[in-house]
Coordinates of C-alpha atoms and ligand atoms in Angstrom, one line a residue:
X1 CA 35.4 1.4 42.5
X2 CA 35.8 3.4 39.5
X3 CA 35.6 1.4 36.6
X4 CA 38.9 1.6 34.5
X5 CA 38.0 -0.1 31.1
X6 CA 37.6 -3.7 29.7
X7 CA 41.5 -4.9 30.1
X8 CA 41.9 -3.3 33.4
X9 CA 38.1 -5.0 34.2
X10 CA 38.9 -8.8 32.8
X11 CA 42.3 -8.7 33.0
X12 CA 42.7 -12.4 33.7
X13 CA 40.6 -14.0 31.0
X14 CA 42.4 -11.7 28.2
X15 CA 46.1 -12.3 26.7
X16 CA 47.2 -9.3 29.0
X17 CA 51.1 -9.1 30.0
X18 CA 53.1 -7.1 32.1
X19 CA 54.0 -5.2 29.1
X20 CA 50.4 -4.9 27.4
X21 CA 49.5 -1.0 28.2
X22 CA 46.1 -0.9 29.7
X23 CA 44.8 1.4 27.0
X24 CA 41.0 2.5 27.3
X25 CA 38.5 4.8 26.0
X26 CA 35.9 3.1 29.1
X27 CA 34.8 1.2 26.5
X28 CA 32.7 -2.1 27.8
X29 CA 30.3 -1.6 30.8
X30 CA 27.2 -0.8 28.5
X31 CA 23.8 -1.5 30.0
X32 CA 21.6 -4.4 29.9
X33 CA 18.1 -2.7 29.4
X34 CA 14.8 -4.8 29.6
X35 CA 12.3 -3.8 26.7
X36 CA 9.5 -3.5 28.7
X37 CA 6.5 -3.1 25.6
X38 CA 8.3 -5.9 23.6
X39 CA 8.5 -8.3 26.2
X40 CA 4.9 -8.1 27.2
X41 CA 4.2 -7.8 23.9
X42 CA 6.2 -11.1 22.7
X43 CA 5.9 -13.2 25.7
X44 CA 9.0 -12.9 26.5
X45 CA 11.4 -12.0 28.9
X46 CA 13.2 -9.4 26.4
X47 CA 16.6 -7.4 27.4
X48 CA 18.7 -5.4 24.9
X49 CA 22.7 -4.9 25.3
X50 CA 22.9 -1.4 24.2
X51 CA 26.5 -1.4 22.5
X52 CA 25.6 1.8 20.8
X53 CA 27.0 3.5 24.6
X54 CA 30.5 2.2 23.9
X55 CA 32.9 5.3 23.1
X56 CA 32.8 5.3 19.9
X57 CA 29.1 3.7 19.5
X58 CA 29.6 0.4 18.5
X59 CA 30.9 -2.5 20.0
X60 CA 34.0 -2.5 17.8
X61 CA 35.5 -0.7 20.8
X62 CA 35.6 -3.7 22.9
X63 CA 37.7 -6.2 20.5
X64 CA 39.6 -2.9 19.3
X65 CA 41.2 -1.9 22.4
X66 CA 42.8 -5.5 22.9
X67 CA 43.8 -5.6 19.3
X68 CA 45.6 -1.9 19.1
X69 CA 47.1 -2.7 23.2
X70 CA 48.6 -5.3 21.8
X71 CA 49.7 -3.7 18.8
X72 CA 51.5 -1.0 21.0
X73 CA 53.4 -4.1 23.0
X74 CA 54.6 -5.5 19.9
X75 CA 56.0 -2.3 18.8
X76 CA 53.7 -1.9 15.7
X77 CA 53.3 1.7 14.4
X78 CA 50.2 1.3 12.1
X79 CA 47.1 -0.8 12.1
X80 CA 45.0 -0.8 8.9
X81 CA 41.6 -2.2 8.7
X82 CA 38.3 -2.6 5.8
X83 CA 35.4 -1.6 7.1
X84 CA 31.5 -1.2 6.7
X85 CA 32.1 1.7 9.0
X86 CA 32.3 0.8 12.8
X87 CA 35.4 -0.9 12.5
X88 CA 36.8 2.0 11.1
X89 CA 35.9 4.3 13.8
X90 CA 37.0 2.5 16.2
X91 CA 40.3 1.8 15.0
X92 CA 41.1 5.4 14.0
X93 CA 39.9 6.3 17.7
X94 CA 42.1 4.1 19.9
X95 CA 45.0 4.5 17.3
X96 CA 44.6 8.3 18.3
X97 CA 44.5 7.4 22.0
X98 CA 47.5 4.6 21.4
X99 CA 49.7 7.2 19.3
X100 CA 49.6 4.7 16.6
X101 CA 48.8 5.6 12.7
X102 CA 45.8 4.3 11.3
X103 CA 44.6 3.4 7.8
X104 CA 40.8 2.3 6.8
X105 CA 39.4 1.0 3.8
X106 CA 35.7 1.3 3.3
X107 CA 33.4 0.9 0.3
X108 CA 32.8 3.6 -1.5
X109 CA 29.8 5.7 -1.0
X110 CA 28.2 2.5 1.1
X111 CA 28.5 3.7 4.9
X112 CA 27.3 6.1 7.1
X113 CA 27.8 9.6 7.3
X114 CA 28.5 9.2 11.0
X115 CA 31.0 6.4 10.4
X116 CA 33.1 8.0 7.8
X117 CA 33.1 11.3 10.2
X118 CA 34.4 9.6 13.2
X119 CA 37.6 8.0 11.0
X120 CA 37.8 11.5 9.4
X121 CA 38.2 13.6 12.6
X122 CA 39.8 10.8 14.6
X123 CA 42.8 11.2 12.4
X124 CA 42.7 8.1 10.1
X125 CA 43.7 7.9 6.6
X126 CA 40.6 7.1 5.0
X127 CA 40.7 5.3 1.3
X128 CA 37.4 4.8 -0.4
X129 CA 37.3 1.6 -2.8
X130 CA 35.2 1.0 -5.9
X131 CA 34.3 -2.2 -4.4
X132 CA 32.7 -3.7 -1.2
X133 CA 33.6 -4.5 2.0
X134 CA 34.4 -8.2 0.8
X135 CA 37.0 -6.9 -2.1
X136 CA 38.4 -4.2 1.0
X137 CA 39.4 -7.2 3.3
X138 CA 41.0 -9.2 0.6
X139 CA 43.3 -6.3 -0.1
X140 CA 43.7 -5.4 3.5
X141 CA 44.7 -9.1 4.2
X142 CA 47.2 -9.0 1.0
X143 CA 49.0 -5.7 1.6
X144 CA 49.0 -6.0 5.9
X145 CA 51.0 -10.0 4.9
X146 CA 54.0 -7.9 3.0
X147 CA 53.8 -4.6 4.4
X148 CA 54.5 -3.9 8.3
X149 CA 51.3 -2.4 9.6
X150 CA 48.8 -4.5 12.0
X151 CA 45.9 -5.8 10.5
X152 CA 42.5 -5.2 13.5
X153 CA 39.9 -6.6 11.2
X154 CA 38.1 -9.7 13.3
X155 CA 40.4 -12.0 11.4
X156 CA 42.7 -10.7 14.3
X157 CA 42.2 -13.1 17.2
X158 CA 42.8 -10.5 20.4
X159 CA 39.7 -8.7 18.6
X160 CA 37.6 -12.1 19.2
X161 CA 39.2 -11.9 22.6
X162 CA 38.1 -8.2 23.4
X163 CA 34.6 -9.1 22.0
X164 CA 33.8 -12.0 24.5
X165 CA 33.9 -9.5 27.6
X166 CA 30.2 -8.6 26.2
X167 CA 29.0 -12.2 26.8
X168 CA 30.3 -11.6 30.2
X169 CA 28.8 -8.5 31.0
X170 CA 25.6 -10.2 29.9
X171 CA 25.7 -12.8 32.4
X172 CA 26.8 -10.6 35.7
X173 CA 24.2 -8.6 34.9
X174 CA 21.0 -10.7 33.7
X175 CA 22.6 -13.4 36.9
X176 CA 22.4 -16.2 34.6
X177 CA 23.0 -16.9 31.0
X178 CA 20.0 -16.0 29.0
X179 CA 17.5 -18.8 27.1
X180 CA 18.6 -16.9 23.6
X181 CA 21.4 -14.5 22.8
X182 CA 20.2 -12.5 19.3
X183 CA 22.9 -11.1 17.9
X184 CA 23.5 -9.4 14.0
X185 CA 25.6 -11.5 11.5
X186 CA 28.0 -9.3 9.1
X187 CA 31.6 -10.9 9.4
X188 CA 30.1 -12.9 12.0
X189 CA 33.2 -12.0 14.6
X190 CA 31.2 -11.1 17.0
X191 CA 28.9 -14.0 17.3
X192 CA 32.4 -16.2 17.3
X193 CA 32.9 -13.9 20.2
X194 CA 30.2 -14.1 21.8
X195 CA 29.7 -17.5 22.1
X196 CA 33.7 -18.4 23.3
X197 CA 32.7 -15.7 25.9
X198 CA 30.0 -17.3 27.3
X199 CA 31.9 -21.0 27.2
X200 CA 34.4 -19.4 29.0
X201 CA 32.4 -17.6 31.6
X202 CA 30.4 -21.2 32.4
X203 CA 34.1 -22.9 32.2
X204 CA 35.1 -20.6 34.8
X205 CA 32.0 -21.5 37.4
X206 CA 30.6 -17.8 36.8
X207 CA 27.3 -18.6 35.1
X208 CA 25.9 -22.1 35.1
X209 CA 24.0 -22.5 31.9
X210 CA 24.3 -21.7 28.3
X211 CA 22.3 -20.0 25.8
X212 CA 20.8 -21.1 22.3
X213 CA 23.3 -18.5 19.9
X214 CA 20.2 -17.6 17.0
X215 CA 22.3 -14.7 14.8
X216 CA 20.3 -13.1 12.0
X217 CA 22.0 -11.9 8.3
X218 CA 20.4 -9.8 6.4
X219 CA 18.5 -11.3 3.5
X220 CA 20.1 -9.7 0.6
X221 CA 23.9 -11.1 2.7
X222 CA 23.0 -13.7 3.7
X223 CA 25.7 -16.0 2.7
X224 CA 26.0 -18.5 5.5
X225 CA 22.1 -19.3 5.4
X226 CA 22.7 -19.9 1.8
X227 CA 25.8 -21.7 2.2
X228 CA 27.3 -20.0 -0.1
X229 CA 29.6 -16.4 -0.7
X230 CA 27.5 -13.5 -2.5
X231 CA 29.3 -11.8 -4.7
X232 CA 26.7 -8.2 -4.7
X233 CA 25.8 -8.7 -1.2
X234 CA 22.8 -5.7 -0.7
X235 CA 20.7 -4.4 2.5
X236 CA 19.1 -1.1 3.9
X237 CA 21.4 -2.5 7.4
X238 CA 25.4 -1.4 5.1
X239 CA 27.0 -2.3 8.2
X240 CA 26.0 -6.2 7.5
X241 CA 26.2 -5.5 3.9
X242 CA 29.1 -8.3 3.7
X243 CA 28.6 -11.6 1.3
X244 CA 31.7 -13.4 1.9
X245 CA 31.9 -13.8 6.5
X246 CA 35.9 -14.2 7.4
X247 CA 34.5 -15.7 10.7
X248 CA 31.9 -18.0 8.9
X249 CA 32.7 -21.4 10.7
X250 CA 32.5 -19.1 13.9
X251 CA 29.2 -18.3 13.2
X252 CA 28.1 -22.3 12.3
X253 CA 29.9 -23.3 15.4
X254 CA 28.0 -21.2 17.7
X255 CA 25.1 -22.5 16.2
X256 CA 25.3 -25.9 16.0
X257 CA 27.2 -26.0 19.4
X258 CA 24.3 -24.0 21.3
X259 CA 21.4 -25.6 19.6
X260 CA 20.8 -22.2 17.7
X261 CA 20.4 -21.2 14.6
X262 CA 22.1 -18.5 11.5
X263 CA 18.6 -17.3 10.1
X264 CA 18.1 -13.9 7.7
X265 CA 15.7 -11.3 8.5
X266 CA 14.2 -8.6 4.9
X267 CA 15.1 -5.4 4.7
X268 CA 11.5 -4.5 5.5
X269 CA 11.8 -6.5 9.0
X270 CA 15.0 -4.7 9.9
X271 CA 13.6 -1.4 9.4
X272 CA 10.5 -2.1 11.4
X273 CA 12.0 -3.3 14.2
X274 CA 14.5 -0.1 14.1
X275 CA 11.3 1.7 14.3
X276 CA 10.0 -0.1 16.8
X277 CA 12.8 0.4 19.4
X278 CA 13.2 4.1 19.3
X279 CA 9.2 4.4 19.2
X280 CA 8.3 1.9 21.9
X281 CA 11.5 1.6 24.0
X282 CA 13.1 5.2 23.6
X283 CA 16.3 2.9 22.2
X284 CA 17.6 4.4 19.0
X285 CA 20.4 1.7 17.4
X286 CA 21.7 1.6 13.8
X287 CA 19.3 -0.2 11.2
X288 CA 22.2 -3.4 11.3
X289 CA 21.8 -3.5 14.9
X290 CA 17.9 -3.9 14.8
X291 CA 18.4 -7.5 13.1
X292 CA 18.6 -9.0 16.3
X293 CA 15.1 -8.0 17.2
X294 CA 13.7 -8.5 13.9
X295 CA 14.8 -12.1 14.2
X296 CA 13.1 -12.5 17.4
X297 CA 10.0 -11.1 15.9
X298 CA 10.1 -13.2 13.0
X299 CA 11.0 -16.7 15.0
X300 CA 8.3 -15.4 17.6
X301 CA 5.7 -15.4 14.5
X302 CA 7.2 -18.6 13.3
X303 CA 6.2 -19.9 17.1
X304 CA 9.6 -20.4 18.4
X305 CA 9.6 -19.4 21.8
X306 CA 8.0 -20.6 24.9
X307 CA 6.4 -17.8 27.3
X308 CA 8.1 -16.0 29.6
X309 CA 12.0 -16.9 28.1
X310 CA 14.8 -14.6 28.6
X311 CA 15.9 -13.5 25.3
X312 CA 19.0 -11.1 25.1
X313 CA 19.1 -8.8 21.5
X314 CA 22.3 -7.4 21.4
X315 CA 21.9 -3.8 19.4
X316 CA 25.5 -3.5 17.8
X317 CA 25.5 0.0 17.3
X318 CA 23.9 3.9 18.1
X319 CA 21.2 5.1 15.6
X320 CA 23.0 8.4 15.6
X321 CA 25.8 7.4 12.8
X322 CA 23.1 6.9 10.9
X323 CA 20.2 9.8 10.9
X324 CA 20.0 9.6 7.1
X325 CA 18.2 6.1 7.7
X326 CA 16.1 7.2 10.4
X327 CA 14.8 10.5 8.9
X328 CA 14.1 8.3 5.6
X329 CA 12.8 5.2 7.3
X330 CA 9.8 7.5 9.3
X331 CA 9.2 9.6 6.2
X332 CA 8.8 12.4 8.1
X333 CA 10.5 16.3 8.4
X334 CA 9.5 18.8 10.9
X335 CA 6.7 21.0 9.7
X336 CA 8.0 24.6 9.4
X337 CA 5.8 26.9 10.8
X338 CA 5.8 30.8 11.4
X339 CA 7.3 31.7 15.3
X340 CA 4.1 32.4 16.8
X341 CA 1.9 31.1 19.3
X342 CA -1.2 30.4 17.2
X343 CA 0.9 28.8 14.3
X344 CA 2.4 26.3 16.5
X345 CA -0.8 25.5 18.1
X346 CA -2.4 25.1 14.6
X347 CA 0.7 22.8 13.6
X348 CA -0.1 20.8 16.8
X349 CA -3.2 20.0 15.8
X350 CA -2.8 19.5 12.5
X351 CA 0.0 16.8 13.4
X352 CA -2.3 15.4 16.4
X353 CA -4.8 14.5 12.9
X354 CA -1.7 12.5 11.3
Ligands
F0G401 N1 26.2 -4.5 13.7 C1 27.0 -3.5 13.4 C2 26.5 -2.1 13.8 C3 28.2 -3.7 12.7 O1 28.9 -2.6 12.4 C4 28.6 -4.9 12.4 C5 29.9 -5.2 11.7 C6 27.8 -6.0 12.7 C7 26.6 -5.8 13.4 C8 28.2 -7.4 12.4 O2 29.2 -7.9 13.2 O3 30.8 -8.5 11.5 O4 31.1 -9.3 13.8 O5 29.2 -10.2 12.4 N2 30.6 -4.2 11.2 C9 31.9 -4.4 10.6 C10 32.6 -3.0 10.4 C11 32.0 -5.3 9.5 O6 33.4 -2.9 9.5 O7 32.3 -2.1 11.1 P1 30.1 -9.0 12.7

């Protein structure tokens, strides 16, 4: 059967009603790849959700079509949202396809070029703030309690609710529940998500075990291993560049409950790993996204696993919003060469020596 979208798809574990419109983009359905290399490489029986194939390349698009369907049922015009970037996009995409207006907040001159033209194009009003993404939601939260326009940041429950279909997803298509779910921590929504998602799918006799939730921050945000908000949260990863998580007891919960763990991974590891996927796996996610990898690496060093687990990394988002990171991360620009036949042979060799 054709597939029609997530809330046509999992209809009866969302807060659909006869009156929520079935909006979609096709957003959900992303593939469950196994990372052949890294798994023979780490012991392990290593898969990556690619969220970086959802419409808009990011899995914002799963929590954002719920939140902005049921915007349009209860009759709201405008949604408004901060943003480190994804968030963004996708809300200034489905307002497009909803007909609603939409209004992002982003920090200024910390997100992606890709990001910031997906909200442009998709029709958003974009307002840059000399501040972070932490200062962004505050305001968000303060004008979106007096004004009438829907707030979509994660603080929104029906985004939560959108996010869990990905735990799903996970489960029909590994067959079980895996050992470990790896997952990014910025907000920490979507580990929240995550983990109701996969409570709910075990609740409702689909998958009979649970996994260990182990969610990685970046080291210069990582608030919640701290225990404490940073106020100049920093990282290479600006999509988890976030000091103060809205969904922080989320992210505790989904720990503690599932025997997990909220660790941070350096800049340096994050970067690596990015490198590693696209070089060894052909996978190309956004530097944030490559935390989850770079956290099994580093719990893998720290002797964690046992052999031959199934470990799950979800990759947040595409690399493509990003090719300023890639192209500095690799250090390397094509070689310009002259168009003939013996000057591209003689840049062949001369790369074949690098
Ligand atoms: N990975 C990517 C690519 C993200 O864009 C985000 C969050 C995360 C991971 C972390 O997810 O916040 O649910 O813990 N991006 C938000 C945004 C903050 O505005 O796009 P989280």
């Amino acid at each position: 059967m054709r597939y029609m979208g997530l809330l046509h798809q999992y209809k009866s574990y969302l807060p659909i009603t006869e009156k929520t419109p079935l909006l979609t983009l096709h957003e959900g359905n992303t593939p469950l790849i196994r990372a052949e290399k890294l798994s023979e490489e780490l012991g392990l029986d290593l898969y990556v959700k690619y969220e970086g194939l959802n419409p808009t390349g990011s899995f914002k698009d799963r929590g954002m079509v719920m939140a902005v369907a049921k915007a349009m049922e209860e009759g709201s015009s405008t949604i408004m949202c901060a943003s480190t970037g994804n968030t963004s996009a996708a809300a200034a995409a489905y307002a497009a396809r909803g007909g609603l207006n939409c209004i992002v907040l982003i920090p200024n001159n910390n997100i992606a070029l890709g990001k910031l033209a997906q909200a442009i194009i998709y029709g958003a009003k974009v307002i840059a703030i000399e501040g972070n993404f932490d200062r962004a939601l505050e305001i968000v939260r303060e004008i979106t309690a007096k004004q009438p326009i829907t707030l979509v940041n994660s603080v929104n429950p029906y985004r939560i609710e959108g996010q869990k279909t990905a735990a799903f997803e996970v489960c029909d298509q590994l067959g079980k529940a895996p050992d470990y779910l790896a997952i990014p921590v910025g907000n920490a929504g979507n580990i929240t998500a995550y983990w109701k998602g996969f409570k709910e799918y075990q609740a409702a006799g689909k998958s009979s075990s649970l996994p260990q939730m182990i969610g990685f921050e970046a080291e210069g945000a990582m608030a919640i291993v701290k225990g404490e908000p940073i106020l100049n949260p920093e990282t290479v990863a600006t999509a988890i560049r976030i000091g103060n998580p809205a969904s922080w007891d989320g992210a505790v919960n989904a720990a503690n409950e599932s025997g997990g763990q909220i660790n941070y991974v350096t800049d340096d590891e994050i970067l690596a790993a990015y490198r590693k996927l696209a070089s060894q796996e052909g996978i190309f996610a956004e530097p944030a996204s490559a935390a989850s990898l770079a956290g099994v690496i580093k719990l893998k060093r720290e002797g964690h696993f046992r052999q031959g687990q199934s470990v799950v990394c979800v990759l947040t988002g595409n690399g493509l919003k990003d090719p300023h990171n890639a192209i500095q991360s690799v250090k390397a620009e094509p070689l310009v060469v002259e168009d003939s036949e013996a000057a591209v042979m003689d840049a062949i060799r001369q790369l074949e020596q690098v």
